[in-house]
Short mmCIF file of C-alpha atoms and ligand atoms in Angstrom, two decimals:
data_model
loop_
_atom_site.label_atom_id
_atom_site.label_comp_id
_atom_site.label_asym_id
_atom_site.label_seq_id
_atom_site.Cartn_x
_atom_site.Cartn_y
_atom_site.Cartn_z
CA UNK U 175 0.00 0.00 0.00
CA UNK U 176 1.37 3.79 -0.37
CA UNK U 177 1.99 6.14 1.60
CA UNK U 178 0.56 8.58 -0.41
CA UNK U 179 -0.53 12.06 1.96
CA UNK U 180 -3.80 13.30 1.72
CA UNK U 181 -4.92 16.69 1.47
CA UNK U 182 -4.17 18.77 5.14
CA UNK U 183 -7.78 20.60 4.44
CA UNK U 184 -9.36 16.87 4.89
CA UNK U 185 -7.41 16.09 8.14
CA UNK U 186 -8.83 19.01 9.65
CA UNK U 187 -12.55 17.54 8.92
CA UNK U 188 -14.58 14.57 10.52
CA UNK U 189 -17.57 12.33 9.45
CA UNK U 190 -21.06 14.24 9.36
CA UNK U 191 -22.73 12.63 12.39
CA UNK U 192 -25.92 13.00 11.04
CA UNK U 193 -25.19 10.99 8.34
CA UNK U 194 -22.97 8.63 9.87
CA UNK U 195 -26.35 8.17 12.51
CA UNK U 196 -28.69 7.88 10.11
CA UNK U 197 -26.56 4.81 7.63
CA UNK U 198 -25.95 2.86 10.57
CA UNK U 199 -30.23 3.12 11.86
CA UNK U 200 -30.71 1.77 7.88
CA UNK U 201 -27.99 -0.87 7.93
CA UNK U 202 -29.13 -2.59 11.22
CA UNK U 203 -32.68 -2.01 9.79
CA UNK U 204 -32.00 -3.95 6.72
CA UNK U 205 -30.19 -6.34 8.86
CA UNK U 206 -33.82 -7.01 10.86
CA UNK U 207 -33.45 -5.04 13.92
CA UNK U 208 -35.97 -3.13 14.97
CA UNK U 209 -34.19 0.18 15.47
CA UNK U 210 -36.45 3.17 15.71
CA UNK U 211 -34.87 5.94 13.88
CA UNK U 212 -34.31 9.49 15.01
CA UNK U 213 -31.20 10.02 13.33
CA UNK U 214 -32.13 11.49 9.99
CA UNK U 215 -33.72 15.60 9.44
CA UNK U 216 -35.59 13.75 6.37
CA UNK U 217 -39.38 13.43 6.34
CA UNK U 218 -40.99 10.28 6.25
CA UNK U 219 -43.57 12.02 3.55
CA UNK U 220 -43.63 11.25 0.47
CA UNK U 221 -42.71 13.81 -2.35
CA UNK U 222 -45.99 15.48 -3.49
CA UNK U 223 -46.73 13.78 -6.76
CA UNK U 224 -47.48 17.02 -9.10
CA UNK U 225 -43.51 17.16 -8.42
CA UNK U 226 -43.09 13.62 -9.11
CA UNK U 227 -44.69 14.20 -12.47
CA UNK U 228 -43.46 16.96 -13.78
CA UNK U 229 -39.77 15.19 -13.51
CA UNK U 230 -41.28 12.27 -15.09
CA UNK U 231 -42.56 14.61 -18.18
CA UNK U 232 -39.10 16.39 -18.14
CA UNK U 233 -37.24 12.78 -18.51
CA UNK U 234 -39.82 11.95 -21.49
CA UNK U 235 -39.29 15.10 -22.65
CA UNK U 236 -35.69 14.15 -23.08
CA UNK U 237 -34.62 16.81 -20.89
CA UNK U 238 -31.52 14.54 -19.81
CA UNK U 239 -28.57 16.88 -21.04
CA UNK U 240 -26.13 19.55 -19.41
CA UNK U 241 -28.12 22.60 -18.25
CA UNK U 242 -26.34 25.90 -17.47
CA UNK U 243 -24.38 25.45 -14.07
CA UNK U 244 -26.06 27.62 -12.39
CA UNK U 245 -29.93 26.26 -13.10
CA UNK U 246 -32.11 26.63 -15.94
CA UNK U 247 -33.15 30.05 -16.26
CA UNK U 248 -37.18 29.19 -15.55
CA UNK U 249 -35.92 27.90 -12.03
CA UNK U 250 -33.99 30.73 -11.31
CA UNK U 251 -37.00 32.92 -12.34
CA UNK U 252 -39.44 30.97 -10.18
CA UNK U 253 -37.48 31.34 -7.51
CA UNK U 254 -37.51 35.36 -7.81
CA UNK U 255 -41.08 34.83 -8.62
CA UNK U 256 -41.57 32.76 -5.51
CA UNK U 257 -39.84 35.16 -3.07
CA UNK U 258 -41.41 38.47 -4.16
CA UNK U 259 -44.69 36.83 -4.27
CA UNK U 260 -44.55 35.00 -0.05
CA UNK U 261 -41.85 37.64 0.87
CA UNK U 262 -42.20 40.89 -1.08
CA UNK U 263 -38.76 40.73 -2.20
CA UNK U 264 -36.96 41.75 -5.80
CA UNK U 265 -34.16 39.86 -6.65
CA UNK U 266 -33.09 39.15 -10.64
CA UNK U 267 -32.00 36.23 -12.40
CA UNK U 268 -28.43 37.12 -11.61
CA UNK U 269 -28.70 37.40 -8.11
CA UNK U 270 -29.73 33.51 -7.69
CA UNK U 271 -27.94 30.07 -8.29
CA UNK U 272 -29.18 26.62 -8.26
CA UNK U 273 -27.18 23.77 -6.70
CA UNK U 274 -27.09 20.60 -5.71
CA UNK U 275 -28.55 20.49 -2.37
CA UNK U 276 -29.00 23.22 0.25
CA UNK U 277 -25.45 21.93 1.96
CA UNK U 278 -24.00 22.26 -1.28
CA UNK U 279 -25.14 25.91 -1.89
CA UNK U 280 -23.75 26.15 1.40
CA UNK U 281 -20.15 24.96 0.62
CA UNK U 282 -19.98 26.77 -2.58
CA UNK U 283 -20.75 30.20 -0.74
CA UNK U 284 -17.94 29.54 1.70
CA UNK U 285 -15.68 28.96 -1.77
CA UNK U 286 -16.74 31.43 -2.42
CA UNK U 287 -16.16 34.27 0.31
CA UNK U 288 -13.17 32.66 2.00
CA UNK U 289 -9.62 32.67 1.81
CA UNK U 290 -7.21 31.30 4.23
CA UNK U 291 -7.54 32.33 7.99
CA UNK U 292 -10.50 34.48 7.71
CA UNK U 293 -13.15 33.75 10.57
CA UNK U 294 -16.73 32.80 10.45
CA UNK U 295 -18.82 33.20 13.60
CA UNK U 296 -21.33 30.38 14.60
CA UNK U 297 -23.30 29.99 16.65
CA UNK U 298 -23.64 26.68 18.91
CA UNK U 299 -25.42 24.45 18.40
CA UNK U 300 -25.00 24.36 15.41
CA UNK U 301 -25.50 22.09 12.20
CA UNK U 302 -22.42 19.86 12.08
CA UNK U 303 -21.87 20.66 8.39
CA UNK U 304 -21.03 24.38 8.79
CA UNK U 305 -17.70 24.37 10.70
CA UNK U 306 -16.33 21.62 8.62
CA UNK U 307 -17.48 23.58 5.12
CA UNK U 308 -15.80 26.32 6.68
CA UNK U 309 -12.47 24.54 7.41
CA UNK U 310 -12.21 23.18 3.99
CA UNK U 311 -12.38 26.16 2.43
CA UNK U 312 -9.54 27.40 4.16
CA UNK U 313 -11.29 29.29 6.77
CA UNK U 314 -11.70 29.24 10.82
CA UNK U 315 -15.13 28.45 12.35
CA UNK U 316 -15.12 30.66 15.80
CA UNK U 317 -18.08 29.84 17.76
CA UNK U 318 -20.49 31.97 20.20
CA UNK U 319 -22.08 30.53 23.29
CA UNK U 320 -25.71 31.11 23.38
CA UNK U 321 -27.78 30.23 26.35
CA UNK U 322 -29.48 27.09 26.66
CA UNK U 323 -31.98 27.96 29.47
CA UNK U 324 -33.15 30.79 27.07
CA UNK U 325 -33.72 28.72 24.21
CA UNK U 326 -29.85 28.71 22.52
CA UNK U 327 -30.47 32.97 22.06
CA UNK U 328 -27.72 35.13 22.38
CA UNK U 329 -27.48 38.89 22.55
CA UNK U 330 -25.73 41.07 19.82
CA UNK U 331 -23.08 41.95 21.79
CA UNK U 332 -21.90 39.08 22.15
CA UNK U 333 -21.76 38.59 19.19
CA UNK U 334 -20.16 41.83 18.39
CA UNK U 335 -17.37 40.59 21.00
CA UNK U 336 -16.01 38.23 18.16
CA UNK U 337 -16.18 40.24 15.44
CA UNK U 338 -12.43 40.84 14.10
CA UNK U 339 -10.53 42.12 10.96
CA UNK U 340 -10.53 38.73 9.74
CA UNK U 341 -14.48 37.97 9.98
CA UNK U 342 -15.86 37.26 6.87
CA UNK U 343 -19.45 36.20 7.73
CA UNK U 344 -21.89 34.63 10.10
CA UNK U 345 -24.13 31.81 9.61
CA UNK U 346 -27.59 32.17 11.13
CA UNK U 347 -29.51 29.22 10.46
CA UNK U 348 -33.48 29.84 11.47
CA UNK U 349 -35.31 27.95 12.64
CA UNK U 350 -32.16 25.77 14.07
CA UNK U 351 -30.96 22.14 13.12
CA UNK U 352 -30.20 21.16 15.87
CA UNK U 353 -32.36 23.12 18.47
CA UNK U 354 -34.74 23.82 16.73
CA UNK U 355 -35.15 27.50 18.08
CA UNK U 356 -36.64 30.60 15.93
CA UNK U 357 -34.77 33.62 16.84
CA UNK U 358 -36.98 36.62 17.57
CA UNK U 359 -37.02 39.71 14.84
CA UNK U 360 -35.38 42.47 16.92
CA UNK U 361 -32.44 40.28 17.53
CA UNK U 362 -32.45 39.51 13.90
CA UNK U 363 -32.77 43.09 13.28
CA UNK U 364 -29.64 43.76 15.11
CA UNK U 365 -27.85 41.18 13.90
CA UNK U 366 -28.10 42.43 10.05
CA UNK U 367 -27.58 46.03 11.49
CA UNK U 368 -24.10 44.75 13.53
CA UNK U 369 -23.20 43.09 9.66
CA UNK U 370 -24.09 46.01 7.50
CA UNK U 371 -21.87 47.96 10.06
CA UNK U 372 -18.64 45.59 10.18
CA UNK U 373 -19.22 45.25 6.21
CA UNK U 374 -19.47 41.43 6.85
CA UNK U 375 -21.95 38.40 5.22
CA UNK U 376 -25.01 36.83 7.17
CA UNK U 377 -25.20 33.39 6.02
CA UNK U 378 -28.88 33.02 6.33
CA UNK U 379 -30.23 29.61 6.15
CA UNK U 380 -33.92 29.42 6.19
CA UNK U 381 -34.13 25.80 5.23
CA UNK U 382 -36.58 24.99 7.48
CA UNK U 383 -38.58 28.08 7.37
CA UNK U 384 -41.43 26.76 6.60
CA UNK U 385 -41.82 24.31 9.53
CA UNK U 386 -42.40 26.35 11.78
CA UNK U 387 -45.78 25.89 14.88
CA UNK U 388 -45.23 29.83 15.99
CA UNK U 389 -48.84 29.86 13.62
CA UNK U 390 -47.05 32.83 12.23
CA UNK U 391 -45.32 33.12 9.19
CA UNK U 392 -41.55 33.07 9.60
CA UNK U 393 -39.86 36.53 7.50
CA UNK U 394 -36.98 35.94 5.28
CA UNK U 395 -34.23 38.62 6.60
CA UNK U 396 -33.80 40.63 3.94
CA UNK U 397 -37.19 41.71 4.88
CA UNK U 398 -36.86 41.92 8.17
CA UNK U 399 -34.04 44.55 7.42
CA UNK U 400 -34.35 45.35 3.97
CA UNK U 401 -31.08 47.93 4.53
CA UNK U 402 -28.87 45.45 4.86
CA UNK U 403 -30.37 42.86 1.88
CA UNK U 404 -26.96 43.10 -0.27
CA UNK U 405 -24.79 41.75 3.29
CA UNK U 406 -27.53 38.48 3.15
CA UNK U 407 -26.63 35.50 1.11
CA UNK U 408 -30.25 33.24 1.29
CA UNK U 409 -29.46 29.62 1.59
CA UNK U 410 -32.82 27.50 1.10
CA UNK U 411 -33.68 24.31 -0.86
CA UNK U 412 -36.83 22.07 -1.37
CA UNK U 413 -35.54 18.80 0.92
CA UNK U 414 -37.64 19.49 3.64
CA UNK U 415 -41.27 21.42 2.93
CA UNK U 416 -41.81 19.23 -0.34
CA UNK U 417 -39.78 16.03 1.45
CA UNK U 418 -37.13 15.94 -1.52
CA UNK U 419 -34.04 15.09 0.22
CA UNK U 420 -33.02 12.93 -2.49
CA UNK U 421 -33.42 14.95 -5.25
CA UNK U 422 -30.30 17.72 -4.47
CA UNK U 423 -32.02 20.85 -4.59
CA UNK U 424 -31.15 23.57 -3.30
CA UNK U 425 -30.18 27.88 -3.92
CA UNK U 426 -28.99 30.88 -2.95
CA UNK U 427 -30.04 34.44 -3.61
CA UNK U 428 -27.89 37.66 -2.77
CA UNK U 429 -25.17 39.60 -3.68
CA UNK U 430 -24.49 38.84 -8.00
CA UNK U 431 -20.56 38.89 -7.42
CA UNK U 432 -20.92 36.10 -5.06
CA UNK U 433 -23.09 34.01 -6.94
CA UNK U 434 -21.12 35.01 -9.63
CA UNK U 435 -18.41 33.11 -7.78
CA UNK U 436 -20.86 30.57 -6.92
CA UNK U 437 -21.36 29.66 -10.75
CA UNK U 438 -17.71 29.24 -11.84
CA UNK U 439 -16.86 26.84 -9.00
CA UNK U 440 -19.88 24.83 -10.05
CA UNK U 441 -19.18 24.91 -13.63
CA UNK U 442 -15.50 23.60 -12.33
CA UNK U 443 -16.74 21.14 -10.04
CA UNK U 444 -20.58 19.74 -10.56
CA UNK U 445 -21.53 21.42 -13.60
CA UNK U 446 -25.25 21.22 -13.35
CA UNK U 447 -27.87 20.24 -10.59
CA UNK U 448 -29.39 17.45 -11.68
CA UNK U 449 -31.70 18.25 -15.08
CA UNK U 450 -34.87 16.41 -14.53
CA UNK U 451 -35.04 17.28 -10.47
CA UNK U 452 -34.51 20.83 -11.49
CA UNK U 453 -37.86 20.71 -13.62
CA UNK U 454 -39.60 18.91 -10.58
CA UNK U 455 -38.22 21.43 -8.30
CA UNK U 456 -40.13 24.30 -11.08
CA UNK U 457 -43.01 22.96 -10.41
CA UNK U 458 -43.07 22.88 -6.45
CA UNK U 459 -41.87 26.45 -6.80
CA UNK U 460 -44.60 27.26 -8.73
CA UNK U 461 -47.34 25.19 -6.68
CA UNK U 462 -45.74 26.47 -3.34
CA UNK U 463 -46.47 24.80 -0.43
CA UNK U 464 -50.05 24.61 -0.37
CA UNK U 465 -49.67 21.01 1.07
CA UNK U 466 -47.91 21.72 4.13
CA UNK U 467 -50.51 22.21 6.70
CA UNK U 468 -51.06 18.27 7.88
CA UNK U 469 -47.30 18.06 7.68
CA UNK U 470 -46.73 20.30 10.27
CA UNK U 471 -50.01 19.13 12.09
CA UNK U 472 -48.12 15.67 12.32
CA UNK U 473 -44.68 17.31 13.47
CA UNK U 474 -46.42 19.13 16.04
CA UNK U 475 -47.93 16.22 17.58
CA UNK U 476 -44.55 14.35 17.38
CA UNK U 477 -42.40 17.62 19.06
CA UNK U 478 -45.48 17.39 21.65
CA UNK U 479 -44.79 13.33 22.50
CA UNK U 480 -41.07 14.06 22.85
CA UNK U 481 -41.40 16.98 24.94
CA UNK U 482 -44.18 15.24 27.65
CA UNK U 483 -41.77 11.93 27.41
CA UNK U 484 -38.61 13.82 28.69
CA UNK U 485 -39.98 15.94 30.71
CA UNK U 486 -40.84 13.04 32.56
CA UNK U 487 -37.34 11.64 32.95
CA UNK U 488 -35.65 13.34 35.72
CA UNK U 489 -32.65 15.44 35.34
CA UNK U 490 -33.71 15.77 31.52
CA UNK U 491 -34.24 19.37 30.33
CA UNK U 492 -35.28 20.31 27.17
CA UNK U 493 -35.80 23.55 25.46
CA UNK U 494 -39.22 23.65 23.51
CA UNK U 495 -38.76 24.28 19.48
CA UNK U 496 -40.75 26.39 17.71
CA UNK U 497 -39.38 25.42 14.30
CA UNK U 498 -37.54 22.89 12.29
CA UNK U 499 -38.56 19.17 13.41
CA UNK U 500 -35.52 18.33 15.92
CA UNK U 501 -35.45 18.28 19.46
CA UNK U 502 -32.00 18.49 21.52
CA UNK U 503 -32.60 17.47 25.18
CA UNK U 504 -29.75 18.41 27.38
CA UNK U 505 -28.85 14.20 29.03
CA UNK U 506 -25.52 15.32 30.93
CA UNK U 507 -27.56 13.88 34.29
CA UNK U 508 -26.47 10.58 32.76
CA UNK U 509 -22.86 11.11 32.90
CA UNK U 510 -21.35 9.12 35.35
CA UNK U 511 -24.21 6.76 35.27
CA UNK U 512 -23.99 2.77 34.48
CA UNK U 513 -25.28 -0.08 32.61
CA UNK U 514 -24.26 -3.38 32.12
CA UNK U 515 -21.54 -2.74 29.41
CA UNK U 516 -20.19 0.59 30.56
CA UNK U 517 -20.26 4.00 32.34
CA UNK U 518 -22.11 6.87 29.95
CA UNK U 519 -19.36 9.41 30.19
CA UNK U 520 -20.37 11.47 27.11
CA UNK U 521 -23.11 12.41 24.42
CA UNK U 522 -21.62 9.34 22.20
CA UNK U 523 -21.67 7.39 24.81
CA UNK U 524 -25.86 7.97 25.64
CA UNK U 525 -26.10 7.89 21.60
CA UNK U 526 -24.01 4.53 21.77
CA UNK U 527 -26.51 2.98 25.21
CA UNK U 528 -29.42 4.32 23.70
CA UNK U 529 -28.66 2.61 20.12
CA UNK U 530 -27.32 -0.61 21.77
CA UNK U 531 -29.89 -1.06 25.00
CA UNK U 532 -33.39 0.54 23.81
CA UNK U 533 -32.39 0.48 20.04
CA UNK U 534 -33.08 3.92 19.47
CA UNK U 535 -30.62 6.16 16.75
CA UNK U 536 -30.21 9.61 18.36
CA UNK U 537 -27.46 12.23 17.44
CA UNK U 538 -24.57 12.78 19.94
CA UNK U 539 -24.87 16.78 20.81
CA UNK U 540 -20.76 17.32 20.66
CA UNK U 541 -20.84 17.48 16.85
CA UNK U 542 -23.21 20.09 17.26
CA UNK U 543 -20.89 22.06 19.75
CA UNK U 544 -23.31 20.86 22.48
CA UNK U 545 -21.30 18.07 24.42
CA UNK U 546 -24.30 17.50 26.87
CA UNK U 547 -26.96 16.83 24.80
CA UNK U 548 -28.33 14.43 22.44
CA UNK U 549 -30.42 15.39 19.12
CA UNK U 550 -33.68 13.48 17.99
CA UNK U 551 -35.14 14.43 14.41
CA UNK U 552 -39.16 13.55 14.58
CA UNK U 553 -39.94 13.11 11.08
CA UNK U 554 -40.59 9.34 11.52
CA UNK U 555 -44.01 8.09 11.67
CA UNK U 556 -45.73 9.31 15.07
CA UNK U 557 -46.53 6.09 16.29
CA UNK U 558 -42.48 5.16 15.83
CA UNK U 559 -42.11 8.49 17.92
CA UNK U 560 -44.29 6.82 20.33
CA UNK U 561 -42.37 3.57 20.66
CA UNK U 562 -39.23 5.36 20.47
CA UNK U 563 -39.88 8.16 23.36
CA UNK U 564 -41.01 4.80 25.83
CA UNK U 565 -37.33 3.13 25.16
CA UNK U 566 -35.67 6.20 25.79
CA UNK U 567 -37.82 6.36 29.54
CA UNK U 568 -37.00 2.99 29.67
CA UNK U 569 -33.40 3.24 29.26
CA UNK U 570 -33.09 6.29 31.47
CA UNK U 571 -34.75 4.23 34.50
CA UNK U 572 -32.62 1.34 33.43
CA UNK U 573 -29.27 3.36 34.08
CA UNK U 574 -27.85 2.75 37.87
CA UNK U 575 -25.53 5.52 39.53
N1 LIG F 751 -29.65 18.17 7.52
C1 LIG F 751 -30.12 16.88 7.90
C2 LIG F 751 -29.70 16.51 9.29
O1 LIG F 751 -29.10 17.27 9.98
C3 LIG F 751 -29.71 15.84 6.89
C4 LIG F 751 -28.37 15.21 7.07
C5 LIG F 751 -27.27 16.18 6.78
O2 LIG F 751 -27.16 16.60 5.64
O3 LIG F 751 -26.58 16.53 7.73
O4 LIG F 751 -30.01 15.43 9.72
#
């Protein structure tokens, strides 16, 4: 075998938890275990078929081939269409991109922005994709603390606190993977403000704005503060209100000299999103998301088992999402505790009992910057939530000091 080096940018990166999770739930599935699955942020709904068919008329169609790198121009237009009509916003043609997938828009704007050593602020928890995207483009993730017992908020100042020469951008993701929590306007306000002044990037990604139970519409930020719309780089996709996480869908709209940027790396690197899913993904832009509602009826009533199940487990805190379909309890009154094949000293540990004693897949918190907790995605079928939430009692009362 060779010695061969590899890159230094990919020793400084690790496995995506989520997706390590979530393969080993379907591989001991497969293999006939019963493991109940809270692993993956992918709905267990079925894509609506109106998209289904439309990619099924594109690939008849024979529309097979290359398309421009940066989506076919009726996409792109929807998606201006689409935001001016739910958000009042203008943006042109050459002010959005389409890639491959909401994290890929997300690594090709950090491409994009970054050059060696500059810093973006995130902060914690946060979605274990973003510091590693950051490190591989060359960049340095610094992290702010936000409070748990508040709902992970943070004020501005703090976040002013780590603001340096070097700081390219922040990423505020809204409503949160992992937490799940919607941070309020005026703090958003100030948060665009604080960027506009320091002449930095917001990252915003509203992937999961529209599961939200607030019963009020969530705001893009660019409206919220329309002064600073040219400092906003909109990260969204279609994976989780149309339930097309396989599909690779997903865009950016902002500033044209970034997605300008965007464009060449993807003609460089992907070329296209994928033709046919791009025509599917016209026609759930043009629909919108008029089938939403009993989705987020169903999430609601599995974010309402989870909560009731832990807060009956002593010690167990957990902060109450408005958004997004995750919730992140904080376990750390397990560690230190026993069973029979070890002491839980960590949140890999509790995801490791909890997998091998109650066969339940949860998320370890410390990839998410939050070492004491564990993360549990509810889009599985609620009476799987059900079974699920009475393991995890199970194994808590199960645990000896
Ligand atoms: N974003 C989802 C999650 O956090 C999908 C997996 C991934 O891309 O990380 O579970």
């Amino acid at each position: 075998m060779k010695n061969i080096a590899l890159s230094q940018r990919v020793g400084k990166i690790k496995p995506s938890a989520t997706m390590a999770i979530t393969a080993k739930a379907k591989a001991l599935k497969a293999e006939g275990v019963d493991v109940v699955g809270f692993g993956a942020g992918e709905p267990d709904f079925d894509t609506p078929d109106f998209v289904k068919e439309a990619a099924i008329d594109a690939l008849r169609a024979g529309k097979t081939k290359y398309t421009p790198g940066a989506g076919i121009p009726e996409l792109r237009d929807a998606l201006c269409q689409s935001f001016r009509q739910e958000e009042g916003l203008e943006y042109k043609r050459e002010e959005t991109i389409i890639s491959s997938g909401g994290k890929h828009a997300l690594y090709n704007i950090f491409q994009a922005i970054l050059s060696d050593g500059d810093e973006v602020i995130i902060p914690i928890p946060y979605w274990v994709s973003f510091p590693d995207q950051v490190l591989l483009a060359g960049g340095t993730p610094v992290f702010l603390h936000t409070n748990e017992a508040e709902g992970f908020s943070f004020s501005v100042e703090d976040l002013e606190k780590l603001i340096t020469p070097k700081t390219r951008a922040m990423v505020i993701n809204s409503p949160s993977n992992p937490s799940g929590a919607v941070l309020g306007e005026e703090l958003l306000r100030d948060i665009a403000k604080l960027a506009v002044e320091k002449d930095i990037y917001i990252i915003w990604d509203e992937i999961y704005k529209k599961i939200n139970y607030s019963g009020q519409k969530l705001r893009s930020l660019p409206v919220i503060y329309p002064e600073g719309k040219s400092n906003v780089l909109v990260c969204g996709g279609l994976s989780k209100a149309f339930s097309m996480t396989g599909w690779r869908i997903g865009w950016t709209l902002g500033d044209a000299r970034v997605i300008n940027a965007m464009s060449m790396i993807q003609d460089q690197s992907t070329s296209n999103p994928t033709s046919f899913a791009q025509y599917g993904a016209l026609a759930a832009l043009r629909q919108g998301t008029g089938h939403i509602g009993p989705w987020l009826a169903a999430f609601k009533e599995r974010r309402d088992i989870l909560l009731e199940g832990f807060a009956r487990i002593e010690g167990v805190s957990c902060a109450r999402p408005e958004g997004a379909f995750y919730v992140f309890p904080n376990i750390s009154c397990w560690f230190g505790k026993r069973w029979e094949k070890g002491v839980i000293k960590d949140s890999h540990d509790a995801a490791a009992y909890l997998l091998d004693y109650a066969k339940v897949a949860v998320v370890p918190g410390e990839p998410f910057g939050s070492p004491e907790n564990i993360r549990l995605s509810y889009a599985l079928a609620t009476d799987d939530v059900r079974k699920g939430m009475e393991r995890i009692a199970e194994a808590a009362r199960a645990l000896r000091p």
